Short mmCIF file of C-alpha atoms (C1' of nucleotides) in Angstrom, two decimals:
data_model
loop_
_atom_site.label_atom_id
_atom_site.label_comp_id
_atom_site.label_asym_id
_atom_site.label_seq_id
_atom_site.Cartn_x
_atom_site.Cartn_y
_atom_site.Cartn_z
CA MET A 11 -16.77 23.33 -18.03
CA THR A 12 -17.50 20.29 -15.96
CA LEU A 13 -14.82 17.91 -14.81
CA GLU A 14 -16.24 14.95 -16.70
CA GLY A 15 -16.13 16.97 -19.92
CA CYS A 16 -12.33 17.16 -19.91
CA GLN A 17 -10.73 16.02 -23.10
CA ILE A 18 -7.08 16.68 -22.74
CA GLN A 19 -3.65 15.19 -23.32
CA ASP A 20 -1.02 14.62 -20.68
CA PRO A 21 2.58 13.94 -21.72
CA GLN A 22 3.50 13.01 -18.17
CA LEU A 23 0.99 10.17 -18.26
CA SER A 24 2.19 9.06 -21.70
CA GLY A 25 5.79 9.04 -20.55
CA TRP A 26 4.88 7.04 -17.48
CA LEU A 27 2.92 4.44 -19.44
CA LEU A 28 5.85 4.00 -21.81
CA ASP A 29 8.33 3.51 -18.98
CA PRO A 30 6.72 3.48 -15.53
CA ILE A 31 10.01 2.85 -13.74
CA ASP A 32 11.42 6.20 -14.84
CA PRO A 33 8.61 8.71 -14.81
CA ALA A 34 10.41 11.71 -16.26
CA THR A 35 8.95 14.29 -13.94
CA CYS A 36 9.27 17.51 -15.89
CA PHE A 37 8.77 18.80 -19.40
CA GLN A 38 12.50 19.05 -20.03
CA ASP A 39 13.15 15.44 -18.98
CA LEU A 40 10.40 14.24 -21.30
CA LEU A 41 11.80 16.27 -24.19
CA ASN A 42 15.29 14.89 -23.62
CA LYS A 43 14.01 11.37 -23.45
CA HIS A 44 11.56 11.29 -26.33
CA CYS A 45 12.47 14.03 -28.87
CA ARG A 46 15.35 14.09 -31.29
CA ASN A 47 16.28 17.77 -30.94
CA PRO A 48 15.16 18.77 -27.49
CA ARG A 49 15.23 22.51 -26.90
CA THR A 50 16.14 23.78 -23.48
CA THR A 51 13.40 25.75 -21.86
CA PRO A 52 14.61 29.05 -20.41
CA ALA A 53 13.72 30.16 -16.90
CA LEU A 54 10.24 31.51 -16.48
CA GLU A 55 11.07 35.14 -15.76
CA SER A 56 13.20 35.59 -18.86
CA LYS A 57 10.63 34.23 -21.31
CA LYS A 58 9.94 36.22 -24.44
CA VAL A 59 6.93 35.63 -26.63
CA SER A 60 9.01 33.83 -29.22
CA GLN A 61 10.41 31.50 -26.59
CA ILE A 62 6.96 30.70 -25.34
CA ILE A 63 5.91 29.83 -28.87
CA THR A 64 8.97 27.62 -29.28
CA GLY A 65 8.10 25.93 -25.99
CA LEU A 66 4.53 25.32 -27.09
CA TYR A 67 5.73 23.89 -30.38
CA SER A 68 8.09 21.56 -28.49
CA LEU A 69 5.16 20.48 -26.35
CA TYR A 70 3.10 19.79 -29.45
CA LYS A 71 5.91 17.73 -30.99
CA LEU A 72 6.54 15.90 -27.73
CA ASN A 73 2.92 14.94 -27.41
CA ARG A 74 2.80 13.75 -31.02
CA GLU A 75 5.92 11.67 -30.47
CA LEU A 76 4.54 10.15 -27.26
CA CYS A 77 1.19 9.36 -28.85
CA SER A 78 2.86 7.59 -31.71
CA LYS A 79 4.99 5.56 -29.30
CA LEU A 80 1.91 4.66 -27.26
CA GLN A 81 0.14 3.44 -30.37
CA SER A 82 3.09 1.36 -31.53
CA GLN A 83 3.31 -0.32 -28.13
CA GLY A 84 -0.38 -1.09 -27.83
CA LEU A 85 -0.79 1.39 -24.99
CA TRP A 86 -3.16 3.79 -26.75
CA SER A 87 -6.41 2.45 -25.36
CA LEU A 88 -4.97 2.27 -21.84
CA TYR A 89 -3.95 5.92 -22.20
CA VAL A 90 -7.18 7.28 -23.66
CA ASP A 91 -9.79 5.06 -22.04
CA MET A 92 -8.19 4.62 -18.64
CA GLU A 93 -5.43 6.99 -17.58
CA LEU A 94 -6.83 10.17 -19.13
CA LYS A 95 -10.24 9.32 -17.72
CA MET A 96 -8.71 8.92 -14.27
CA ILE A 97 -7.72 12.61 -14.21
CA PRO A 98 -11.18 13.99 -13.38
CA VAL A 99 -11.80 11.09 -10.99
CA LEU A 100 -8.67 11.88 -9.01
CA ALA A 101 -9.33 15.61 -9.26
CA SER A 102 -12.77 15.27 -7.72
CA MET A 103 -11.35 13.06 -5.00
CA GLU A 104 -8.66 15.62 -4.22
CA VAL A 105 -11.00 18.61 -4.24
CA GLY A 106 -13.35 17.03 -1.72
CA HIS A 107 -12.88 17.25 2.02
CA ILE A 108 -12.70 14.42 4.52
CA ASN A 109 -14.01 15.57 7.87
CA VAL A 110 -11.90 14.76 10.89
CA ASP A 111 -12.85 14.76 14.56
CA LYS A 112 -10.01 17.08 15.45
CA GLU A 113 -10.81 17.27 19.15
CA ALA A 114 -10.74 13.48 19.49
CA LEU A 115 -7.44 13.48 17.63
CA ARG A 116 -6.01 16.05 20.05
CA ARG A 117 -7.21 14.02 23.03
CA THR A 118 -5.55 10.87 21.69
CA SER A 119 -2.37 12.81 21.06
CA ASP A 120 -2.32 13.83 24.74
CA LEU A 121 -3.22 10.34 25.90
CA LEU A 122 -0.42 8.76 23.88
CA GLY A 123 1.95 11.47 25.04
CA THR A 124 1.39 10.68 28.71
CA LYS A 125 1.58 6.95 28.01
CA MET A 126 4.95 7.48 26.33
CA LYS A 127 6.24 9.47 29.31
CA GLN A 128 5.20 6.61 31.59
CA LEU A 129 6.94 4.07 29.41
CA GLU A 130 10.01 6.27 29.27
CA GLN A 131 10.20 6.33 33.07
CA GLU A 132 9.69 2.56 33.27
CA ALA A 133 12.44 2.07 30.70
CA HIS A 134 14.87 4.30 32.59
CA LYS A 135 14.09 2.42 35.79
CA ALA A 136 14.57 -0.97 34.11
CA ALA A 137 17.80 0.18 32.51
CA GLY A 138 19.08 1.84 35.66
CA GLN A 139 19.98 4.94 33.70
CA MET A 140 18.52 7.68 31.54
CA PHE A 141 18.74 7.31 27.77
CA LEU A 142 16.92 8.35 24.62
CA LEU A 143 14.40 5.62 23.79
CA THR A 144 14.21 6.55 20.12
CA SER A 145 17.93 6.18 19.61
CA SER A 146 18.94 2.70 18.50
CA THR A 147 22.58 3.55 19.25
CA GLN A 148 21.86 4.40 22.89
CA LEU A 149 19.56 1.41 23.24
CA ARG A 150 22.31 -0.86 21.90
CA THR A 151 24.72 0.45 24.51
CA VAL A 152 22.24 -0.22 27.31
CA LEU A 153 21.15 -3.68 26.14
CA PHE A 154 24.49 -5.11 25.10
CA GLU A 155 27.23 -3.15 26.86
CA LYS A 156 25.56 -2.44 30.19
CA LEU A 157 23.12 -5.34 30.60
CA ARG A 158 25.06 -7.72 28.30
CA LEU A 159 21.83 -9.51 27.39
CA HIS A 160 23.34 -11.16 24.32
CA GLU A 161 25.55 -13.25 26.59
CA GLN A 162 22.46 -14.89 28.06
CA CYS A 163 21.22 -16.22 24.76
CA GLU A 164 24.09 -17.75 22.88
CA ASN A 165 21.82 -20.56 21.74
CA LYS A 166 19.58 -18.11 19.88
CA LYS A 167 20.79 -16.25 16.82
CA LEU A 168 20.35 -12.55 17.36
CA PRO A 169 20.00 -10.38 14.27
CA LYS A 170 22.93 -8.12 13.36
CA THR A 171 22.99 -4.78 11.61
CA ILE A 172 24.83 -4.11 8.34
CA ASN A 173 27.95 -3.11 10.32
CA LYS A 174 28.00 -6.41 12.25
CA GLN A 175 26.66 -4.71 15.39
CA GLN A 176 23.92 -6.09 17.61
CA SER A 177 20.56 -5.11 16.12
CA THR A 178 17.82 -3.44 18.15
CA SER A 179 15.16 -4.40 15.60
CA GLU A 180 11.80 -5.84 16.57
CA ALA A 181 13.04 -9.38 15.88
CA ALA A 182 15.97 -8.86 18.24
CA LEU A 183 13.83 -7.41 21.02
CA LEU A 184 11.37 -10.31 20.75
CA GLN A 185 14.26 -12.71 21.35
CA LEU A 186 15.34 -10.76 24.41
CA GLN A 187 11.97 -10.09 26.00
CA ASP A 188 12.04 -13.01 28.47
CA LEU A 189 15.46 -12.07 29.83
CA HIS A 190 14.73 -8.56 31.00
CA PRO A 191 11.73 -6.18 31.27
CA LEU A 192 13.36 -3.52 29.06
CA PRO A 193 12.83 -5.05 25.59
CA LYS A 194 9.08 -5.34 26.12
CA ILE A 195 8.87 -1.71 27.22
CA ILE A 196 10.78 -0.60 24.15
CA LEU A 197 8.49 -2.63 21.89
CA GLU A 198 5.38 -1.01 23.34
CA TYR A 199 7.01 2.42 23.24
CA ARG A 200 7.85 2.04 19.56
CA GLN A 201 4.33 0.93 18.70
CA ILE A 202 2.79 3.93 20.43
CA HIS A 203 5.41 6.32 19.12
CA LYS A 204 4.70 5.21 15.56
CA ILE A 205 0.95 5.71 15.91
CA LYS A 206 1.34 9.06 17.60
CA SER A 207 3.90 10.61 15.27
CA THR A 208 2.51 9.40 11.96
CA PHE A 209 -1.18 8.82 12.43
CA VAL A 210 -2.19 11.28 15.14
CA ASP A 211 0.22 14.22 15.09
CA GLY A 212 0.92 13.59 11.40
CA ILE A 213 -2.75 13.89 10.52
CA LEU A 214 -3.10 16.95 12.76
CA SER A 215 -0.24 18.66 10.95
CA CYS A 216 -1.98 18.01 7.62
CA MET A 217 -4.98 20.00 8.85
CA MET A 218 -3.39 23.24 10.10
CA THR A 219 -6.35 25.50 10.85
CA LYS A 220 -8.91 23.38 9.01
CA ASN A 221 -10.80 20.45 10.48
CA TYR A 222 -10.64 18.28 7.40
CA ILE A 223 -7.92 16.72 5.31
CA SER A 224 -7.58 16.13 1.60
CA SER A 225 -4.74 13.92 0.47
CA THR A 226 -2.74 14.49 -2.67
CA TRP A 227 -3.27 11.62 -5.11
CA HIS A 228 -0.48 10.56 -7.42
CA GLN A 229 -1.19 8.88 -10.72
CA THR A 230 2.33 8.22 -11.98
CA SER A 231 4.30 7.25 -8.89
CA VAL A 232 3.63 3.51 -8.76
CA VAL A 233 5.26 1.29 -11.40
CA THR A 234 2.46 -1.26 -11.34
CA GLY A 235 -0.27 1.26 -12.15
CA ARG A 236 -1.67 1.62 -8.67
CA ILE A 237 -2.27 5.11 -7.33
CA SER A 238 -0.68 6.47 -4.19
CA ALA A 239 -1.50 9.19 -1.68
CA SER A 240 0.44 11.62 0.46
CA HIS A 241 -0.11 14.35 3.08
CA PRO A 242 -1.46 12.25 4.59
CA ASN A 243 -0.92 8.83 3.10
CA PHE A 244 -4.53 7.82 3.50
CA GLN A 245 -3.78 4.32 2.25
CA ALA A 246 -1.52 3.52 5.22
CA LEU A 247 -3.72 4.29 8.19
CA PRO A 248 -3.72 1.34 10.60
CA ARG A 249 -6.50 -1.12 10.06
CA GLN A 250 -6.49 -2.51 13.60
CA PRO A 251 -7.10 -0.33 16.64
CA LEU A 252 -4.40 -0.10 19.30
CA GLN A 253 -5.09 -0.98 22.94
CA VAL A 254 -3.49 1.34 25.45
CA THR A 255 -3.67 0.71 29.18
CA ARG A 256 -4.00 3.91 31.07
CA LYS A 257 -2.81 4.07 34.64
CA LEU A 258 -5.38 5.59 36.92
CA PHE A 259 -4.00 7.15 40.06
CA ILE A 260 -7.17 6.50 41.98
CA SER A 261 -6.93 3.89 44.72
CA GLY A 262 -9.01 0.79 44.22
CA LYS A 263 -9.59 1.40 40.51
CA GLU A 264 -8.45 -0.91 37.75
CA ASP A 265 -6.33 0.52 34.99
CA ALA A 266 -8.54 1.69 32.15
CA VAL A 267 -8.04 0.22 28.68
CA VAL A 268 -8.45 2.79 25.95
CA THR A 269 -8.62 1.81 22.31
CA VAL A 270 -6.95 4.19 19.90
CA HIS A 271 -8.18 3.95 16.34
CA PRO A 272 -6.99 6.56 13.87
CA ARG A 273 -9.53 5.45 11.24
CA ALA A 274 -12.35 6.25 13.66
CA MET A 275 -11.35 9.93 13.53
CA PHE A 276 -12.63 10.21 9.97
CA ILE A 277 -16.33 10.94 9.92
CA PRO A 278 -18.87 11.70 7.18
CA LYS A 279 -20.65 15.04 7.15
CA GLU A 280 -24.04 15.40 8.86
CA GLY A 281 -26.70 13.31 7.16
CA TRP A 282 -24.17 11.29 5.17
CA THR A 283 -22.63 7.83 5.62
CA PHE A 284 -19.37 6.23 4.60
CA LEU A 285 -19.73 3.32 2.21
CA SER A 286 -16.83 1.10 1.29
CA ALA A 287 -16.73 -1.44 -1.52
CA ASP A 288 -13.94 -3.98 -1.49
CA PHE A 289 -12.85 -6.36 -4.24
CA CYS A 290 -12.43 -9.59 -2.29
CA GLN A 291 -9.06 -11.33 -2.76
CA VAL A 292 -8.66 -9.55 -6.07
CA GLU A 293 -5.05 -10.47 -6.77
CA LEU A 294 -5.59 -14.10 -5.89
CA ARG A 295 -8.65 -14.25 -8.14
CA LEU A 296 -6.64 -12.72 -10.94
CA LEU A 297 -3.90 -15.22 -10.32
CA ALA A 298 -6.48 -17.99 -10.66
CA HIS A 299 -7.62 -16.49 -13.95
CA LEU A 300 -4.15 -15.86 -15.34
CA SER A 301 -2.84 -19.30 -14.40
CA SER A 302 -6.07 -21.24 -15.02
CA ASP A 303 -5.11 -23.31 -12.00
CA PRO A 304 -8.00 -25.79 -11.57
CA GLU A 305 -7.60 -26.06 -7.80
CA LEU A 306 -7.59 -22.29 -7.29
CA LEU A 307 -10.46 -21.82 -9.75
CA ARG A 308 -12.49 -24.45 -7.91
CA ILE A 309 -12.14 -22.57 -4.63
CA PHE A 310 -13.60 -19.43 -6.21
CA THR A 311 -16.62 -21.16 -7.75
CA ASN A 312 -18.32 -20.99 -4.36
CA PRO A 313 -19.11 -17.29 -3.98
CA GLU A 314 -19.41 -17.58 -0.20
CA ALA A 315 -16.03 -19.22 0.35
CA ASP A 316 -13.26 -17.13 1.85
CA VAL A 317 -9.98 -18.57 0.60
CA PHE A 318 -7.81 -17.14 3.34
CA CYS A 319 -10.18 -18.37 6.05
CA MET A 320 -10.23 -21.75 4.41
CA LEU A 321 -6.46 -22.02 4.20
CA ALA A 322 -6.04 -20.67 7.73
CA SER A 323 -8.42 -23.29 9.14
CA GLN A 324 -6.62 -25.98 7.14
CA TRP A 325 -3.16 -24.94 8.28
CA LYS A 326 -3.97 -24.22 11.90
CA GLY A 327 -6.29 -27.19 12.27
CA VAL A 328 -9.30 -25.27 13.54
CA SER A 329 -12.82 -25.09 12.16
CA LYS A 330 -13.59 -22.41 9.57
CA THR A 331 -15.92 -20.55 11.89
CA GLU A 332 -13.22 -20.34 14.55
CA VAL A 333 -10.59 -18.63 12.39
CA SER A 334 -9.64 -15.30 13.96
CA SER A 335 -8.96 -12.22 11.86
CA GLU A 336 -5.28 -12.52 12.85
CA ASP A 337 -5.21 -16.09 11.53
CA ARG A 338 -6.77 -14.94 8.30
CA GLU A 339 -4.28 -12.07 7.87
CA HIS A 340 -1.49 -14.51 8.57
CA ALA A 341 -2.72 -16.93 5.91
CA LYS A 342 -3.01 -14.05 3.46
CA ARG A 343 0.56 -12.96 4.07
CA ILE A 344 1.79 -16.50 3.60
CA VAL A 345 -0.05 -16.99 0.31
CA TYR A 346 1.16 -13.76 -1.26
CA SER A 347 4.70 -14.29 0.00
CA VAL A 348 4.88 -17.70 -1.63
CA VAL A 349 3.35 -16.76 -4.97
CA TYR A 350 5.54 -13.67 -5.26
CA GLY A 351 8.65 -15.74 -4.72
CA ALA A 352 9.69 -15.44 -1.08
CA GLY A 353 12.73 -17.59 -0.28
CA PRO A 354 12.71 -20.15 2.56
CA GLU A 355 14.64 -17.68 4.70
CA ARG A 356 11.99 -14.98 4.55
CA LEU A 357 9.14 -17.45 4.57
CA SER A 358 10.39 -19.06 7.77
CA GLY A 359 10.14 -15.68 9.46
CA ILE A 360 6.54 -15.26 8.35
CA LEU A 361 5.51 -18.83 9.15
CA GLY A 362 7.44 -18.94 12.42
CA VAL A 363 9.13 -22.23 11.58
CA SER A 364 12.61 -23.37 10.53
CA THR A 365 13.89 -22.63 7.03
CA GLU A 366 13.79 -26.35 6.26
CA GLN A 367 10.10 -26.55 7.20
CA ALA A 368 9.47 -23.37 5.23
CA ARG A 369 11.03 -24.95 2.16
CA ARG A 370 8.82 -28.01 2.55
CA PHE A 371 5.76 -25.81 2.92
CA GLN A 372 6.69 -23.87 -0.21
CA ASP A 373 7.13 -27.10 -2.18
CA SER A 374 3.83 -28.56 -1.08
CA PHE A 375 2.00 -25.28 -1.78
CA LEU A 376 3.34 -25.07 -5.31
CA GLN A 377 2.62 -28.77 -5.83
CA THR A 378 -0.98 -28.21 -4.81
CA TYR A 379 -1.33 -25.27 -7.20
CA MET A 380 0.72 -26.65 -10.09
CA GLU A 381 -0.57 -24.25 -12.70
CA VAL A 382 0.34 -21.30 -10.51
CA GLN A 383 3.92 -22.52 -10.54
CA ASN A 384 3.60 -22.97 -14.27
CA PHE A 385 2.29 -19.43 -14.70
CA ILE A 386 5.22 -18.06 -12.71
CA GLN A 387 7.71 -19.95 -14.87
CA LYS A 388 5.98 -18.95 -18.11
CA THR A 389 5.87 -15.30 -17.08
CA VAL A 390 9.56 -15.30 -16.22
CA ALA A 391 10.52 -17.10 -19.44
CA ASP A 392 8.41 -14.70 -21.49
CA CYS A 393 10.06 -11.74 -19.79
CA HIS A 394 13.52 -13.12 -20.48
CA LYS A 395 12.62 -13.36 -24.16
CA LYS A 396 10.87 -10.00 -24.60
CA GLY A 397 12.38 -7.89 -21.84
CA TYR A 398 8.98 -6.74 -20.58
CA VAL A 399 5.69 -8.04 -19.18
CA LEU A 400 2.08 -6.95 -19.67
CA SER A 401 -0.95 -6.69 -17.40
CA ILE A 402 -4.42 -7.86 -18.34
CA MET A 403 -5.19 -4.51 -20.00
CA GLY A 404 -1.81 -4.18 -21.67
CA ARG A 405 0.02 -2.10 -19.10
CA ARG A 406 3.73 -2.61 -19.61
CA ARG A 407 6.81 -2.87 -17.44
CA THR A 408 10.30 -3.28 -18.84
CA LEU A 409 12.62 -5.20 -16.54
CA HIS A 410 16.10 -3.90 -17.29
CA ASN A 411 17.80 -6.52 -15.13
CA ILE A 412 15.90 -9.54 -16.41
CA ASN A 413 18.95 -10.83 -18.28
CA SER A 414 21.55 -9.40 -15.93
CA PRO A 415 24.63 -11.53 -15.17
CA ASP A 416 24.17 -10.49 -11.52
CA TRP A 417 22.19 -13.35 -9.98
CA GLY A 418 20.58 -11.25 -7.25
CA ALA A 419 19.49 -8.51 -9.61
CA ARG A 420 18.13 -11.03 -12.11
CA MET A 421 16.13 -12.90 -9.46
CA GLN A 422 14.65 -9.65 -8.22
CA ALA A 423 13.62 -8.72 -11.76
CA GLU A 424 11.96 -12.11 -12.12
CA ARG A 425 9.92 -11.59 -8.95
CA GLN A 426 9.04 -8.08 -10.04
CA ALA A 427 7.86 -9.41 -13.41
CA VAL A 428 5.48 -11.90 -11.80
CA ASN A 429 4.28 -9.35 -9.25
CA PHE A 430 3.67 -6.77 -11.96
CA VAL A 431 1.39 -9.00 -14.02
CA VAL A 432 -0.90 -9.66 -11.06
CA GLN A 433 -0.70 -6.35 -9.17
CA GLY A 434 -0.88 -4.38 -12.43
CA SER A 435 -3.95 -6.31 -13.56
CA ALA A 436 -5.64 -5.67 -10.22
CA ALA A 437 -4.82 -1.97 -10.57
CA ASP A 438 -6.38 -1.98 -14.04
CA LEU A 439 -9.62 -3.44 -12.70
CA CYS A 440 -9.83 -1.05 -9.76
CA LYS A 441 -9.25 2.00 -11.93
CA MET A 442 -11.87 0.80 -14.38
CA ALA A 443 -14.32 0.47 -11.51
CA MET A 444 -13.57 4.02 -10.34
CA ILE A 445 -14.14 5.42 -13.82
CA ARG A 446 -17.39 3.54 -14.41
CA ILE A 447 -18.86 4.58 -11.07
CA PHE A 448 -17.70 8.16 -11.62
CA ASN A 449 -19.47 8.25 -15.00
CA LEU A 450 -22.58 6.72 -13.50
CA LEU A 451 -22.66 9.35 -10.76
CA SER A 452 -22.03 12.18 -13.20
CA THR A 453 -25.10 11.31 -15.25
CA SER A 454 -27.36 10.29 -12.38
CA ASN A 455 -30.19 12.52 -11.24
CA SER A 456 -30.85 10.55 -8.09
CA LEU A 457 -27.38 9.74 -6.73
CA SER A 458 -25.05 12.24 -5.10
CA ALA A 459 -22.32 9.99 -3.68
CA ARG A 460 -18.75 11.22 -3.70
CA LEU A 461 -15.52 9.27 -3.83
CA ILE A 462 -13.41 9.94 -0.73
CA ALA A 463 -10.47 7.64 -1.21
CA GLN A 464 -9.11 4.60 -2.98
CA LEU A 465 -7.30 1.95 -0.96
CA HIS A 466 -6.04 -0.15 -3.85
CA ASP A 467 -8.81 -2.71 -3.97
CA GLU A 468 -11.31 -0.73 -1.94
CA LEU A 469 -13.32 2.37 -2.79
CA LEU A 470 -14.54 4.62 0.00
CA TYR A 471 -17.53 6.85 -0.71
CA GLU A 472 -19.55 9.41 1.21
CA VAL A 473 -23.23 8.83 0.56
CA GLN A 474 -26.40 10.62 1.61
CA ASP A 475 -28.13 8.52 4.29
CA SER A 476 -31.22 8.02 2.16
CA GLN A 477 -29.21 6.73 -0.80
CA VAL A 478 -27.04 4.14 0.93
CA GLU A 479 -28.97 1.07 -0.17
CA GLN A 480 -29.45 2.16 -3.73
CA PHE A 481 -25.85 3.24 -4.13
CA ALA A 482 -24.58 0.02 -2.53
CA ALA A 483 -26.41 -1.98 -5.19
CA VAL A 484 -25.05 0.19 -8.00
CA VAL A 485 -21.46 0.00 -6.77
CA LYS A 486 -21.54 -3.73 -6.15
CA SER A 487 -23.02 -4.64 -9.51
CA THR A 488 -20.79 -2.20 -11.41
CA MET A 489 -17.65 -3.60 -9.82
CA GLU A 490 -18.64 -7.24 -10.15
CA SER A 491 -19.64 -6.75 -13.78
CA LEU A 492 -15.98 -6.11 -14.63
CA GLU A 493 -15.68 -9.89 -14.79
CA ARG A 494 -16.64 -9.36 -18.44
CA ILE A 495 -15.37 -6.42 -20.46
CA ASP A 496 -16.32 -7.18 -24.03
CA GLN A 497 -14.60 -4.15 -25.57
CA LEU A 498 -11.28 -5.32 -24.16
CA ASN A 499 -12.05 -8.98 -24.72
CA ILE A 500 -11.70 -9.70 -21.01
CA HIS A 501 -13.67 -12.66 -19.71
CA LEU A 502 -12.42 -13.70 -16.29
CA LYS A 503 -12.50 -17.39 -15.47
CA VAL A 504 -13.40 -16.47 -11.88
CA PRO A 505 -16.29 -14.43 -10.54
CA LEU A 506 -15.42 -11.11 -8.93
CA LYS A 507 -16.79 -10.65 -5.44
CA VAL A 508 -17.36 -7.26 -3.86
CA ALA A 509 -18.07 -6.76 -0.17
CA VAL A 510 -19.89 -3.58 0.78
CA SER A 511 -19.91 -2.04 4.22
CA SER A 512 -21.08 1.23 5.71
CA GLY A 513 -20.71 3.23 8.88
CA LYS A 514 -20.73 6.60 10.62
CA SER A 515 -16.97 6.59 10.91
CA TRP A 516 -14.23 4.90 8.94
CA GLY A 517 -13.31 2.98 12.05
CA SER A 518 -16.72 1.41 12.53
CA MET A 519 -17.87 -0.04 9.25
CA SER A 520 -20.18 -3.04 9.19
CA GLU A 521 -21.08 -5.26 6.29
CA LEU A 522 -24.10 -4.33 4.25
CA ILE A 523 -26.21 -7.07 2.74
CA VAL A 524 -26.94 -6.02 -0.79
CA PRO A 525 -29.80 -7.86 -2.50
CA GLN A 526 -28.67 -9.32 -5.79
CA SER A 527 -30.56 -7.29 -8.32
CA LEU A 528 -29.91 -4.99 -11.20
CA PRO A 529 -29.68 -1.37 -10.22
CA SER A 530 -32.75 0.64 -11.06
CA PHE A 531 -32.80 4.36 -11.53
"C1'" DC B 7 7.88 -11.74 -1.83
"C1'" DT B 8 6.08 -6.91 -4.48
"C1'" DT B 9 4.27 -1.91 -4.42
"C1'" DA B 10 4.03 2.56 -1.94
"C1'" DC B 11 4.78 6.82 2.12
"C1'" DC B 12 6.47 8.54 6.58
"C1'" DT B 13 9.60 9.11 10.58
"C1'" DT B 14 13.89 8.97 12.85
"C1'" DC B 15 18.72 8.97 13.08
"C1'" DT C 11 25.59 22.40 10.56
"C1'" DC C 12 23.03 20.13 6.91
"C1'" DT C 13 21.25 16.50 4.31
"C1'" DA C 14 20.89 11.88 1.64
"C1'" DG C 15 19.92 7.43 2.61
"C1'" DA C 16 19.20 3.47 5.52
"C1'" DA C 17 16.25 1.19 8.72
"C1'" DG C 18 12.06 0.23 10.43
"C1'" DG C 19 7.30 1.19 10.70
"C1'" DT C 20 2.45 1.44 8.31
"C1'" DA C 21 -0.70 -0.01 4.27
"C1'" DA C 22 -2.24 -2.83 0.06
"C1'" DG C 23 -1.97 -7.47 -2.52
#
DNA sequence: CTTACCTTC
DNA sequence: TCTAGAAGGTAAG
C-alpha cells in the first residue's frame, strides 16, 4: 500500500480538532472525555481475547462519537480533507533523511568550546574571582554584592526577578554594560553557549552514529493548528549566522572572524538542491482579508511591495532601498506586537522608546488601520458571545476564560482569540499547500521532489538539480492559487505572494526568479 | 502580543 | 538525591 492511498480514521486528531487546548493524549483519556460509559483498558500483558474485543468495540464507539461531534460542529471537512490528509504528508517528511555535514558541526563545536573557555577566563579576570558563568545566582553575587554595580545606576531602573532580587537578564546586563567589562562578556558567553548547546551539540546528539537527522513532527501539539517539530526542533534553528572572533596566537596576525551558521550544516544529497517556498507576510495578508482594511489591502495590491520594508523606511526615515534586514525584522515585530494586543509596557521595550511614546505609536497605528481595530473588537465581541472563535477554514478554539471575572485572564483570552483567527487561518493555508503539492508529486511522472521540513509559512524541499526550475514553477503557482478555493468558498481579497529560493545548503539560499506561467507537465 | 521546543538551574 | 517548573533563549507570525 502506498502512503497516499491511506484512508484511515484517527480519534486523536478528532479529539484535538474538537478541543485543541486539551489534546487528550491517550485512548483512555479520549474515552473518558467523549463516551458515556468508558471502559478501562487493562494493561497490555494481561489482555485476553475478550478484552481485546471489548477494547476494539470501545474504539469503534469512540470514533463514531467523535465523528458525530465533528459533524455537528462543522469540523468534518477540516478533519477529512485536511487533517487526515496531512498524515501521509507528515509521515513522508519524517521518514526522509536530512543530510548533515557532521564534520563541520564537530569543528564548530570545538571552535565554540575554545571561545567559551576564553570568555570564561576573561570573565574571571574582570570579576577578580572564579565563578560559574551559567549560574545566575553566582553572577548576581559578583555583579551586585562584590562589584555593587547597581549603586552606579540609580537613575536607571534595573529589572528585578520575581523574588525582588536583582535580575541578571539580558535587559539588566545591557543597562550595566557601560559600567564594567563583565556584563558584555556574559552577554557574548550566553549567546555562544546557546548556539553551542542547542544548535551544535544538540543537533549532534540527535544524530548518534548516523550523519543525518529526521525530526519528529507533531500534528496535535499546537492549539492554532500549526505543526511543530522536535529532536531536533527544526523550526527553531537560527536564521542569522553568528560572528565569532577567534584569537590567533600568531604575532602580527589579526584575529580571524569566523561565521557560525547552523543552517549551513544541512546539505542536500549529491545531485540535489534545496528549494524553499515562502508565503510572504501571510498573517498580515490574512489580516487584511479578514478585516477588509482598505489601507492594508491597498498596500498588497502592488505585488512587488514589501510591507515591512515600507513601514521600516517610513518609521526610520530612510529610503526603501536602504532598509537593512534588521530594520525589516524590527518593523515586523512591531506590527505583529501591536495587532496581537501588546500593551504600551511591552511595546516600549520592542520600540526602544518610553511607554508614553509607545502608547502614542499604538494609537496612531490603529487609527491608520481603522478596520483592523474594528476586526479585533468584532472578534473579541463575537468570542464573548459564543465562547469560541473560528479560522478561515472553520478550525475552532474555545476560550474558557473569555468571560472570566479575572481581568488578566480575560484579557489574555481576548488576545488569544484574535491571534487564533489569524494564525489558525495561516496554518490552514499552509497545510492545504502541503497537501496539494504532495498530491501533485504523488501523481507526477516527471517530478521527484521531497518535502524536508515545514517552517510554518515556508516549505523546504529537496529537488533533483535538473528539476529545480520546473518544480519551482509548480510550487509557486500551487501555493499562490490558494487565494481562491471554490470548494470552501474562500476568495481572498488580497493576492498571495510566494518567494522561492534555492541553494546547496540551507544556510545559503538565494532567490529564484520564477517566470509567471502555468506549470506544464 | 501569540504559538511552539530546548536548556539550565 | 531527584524532579517539576520557571526563566530565558531560539523560531514562526
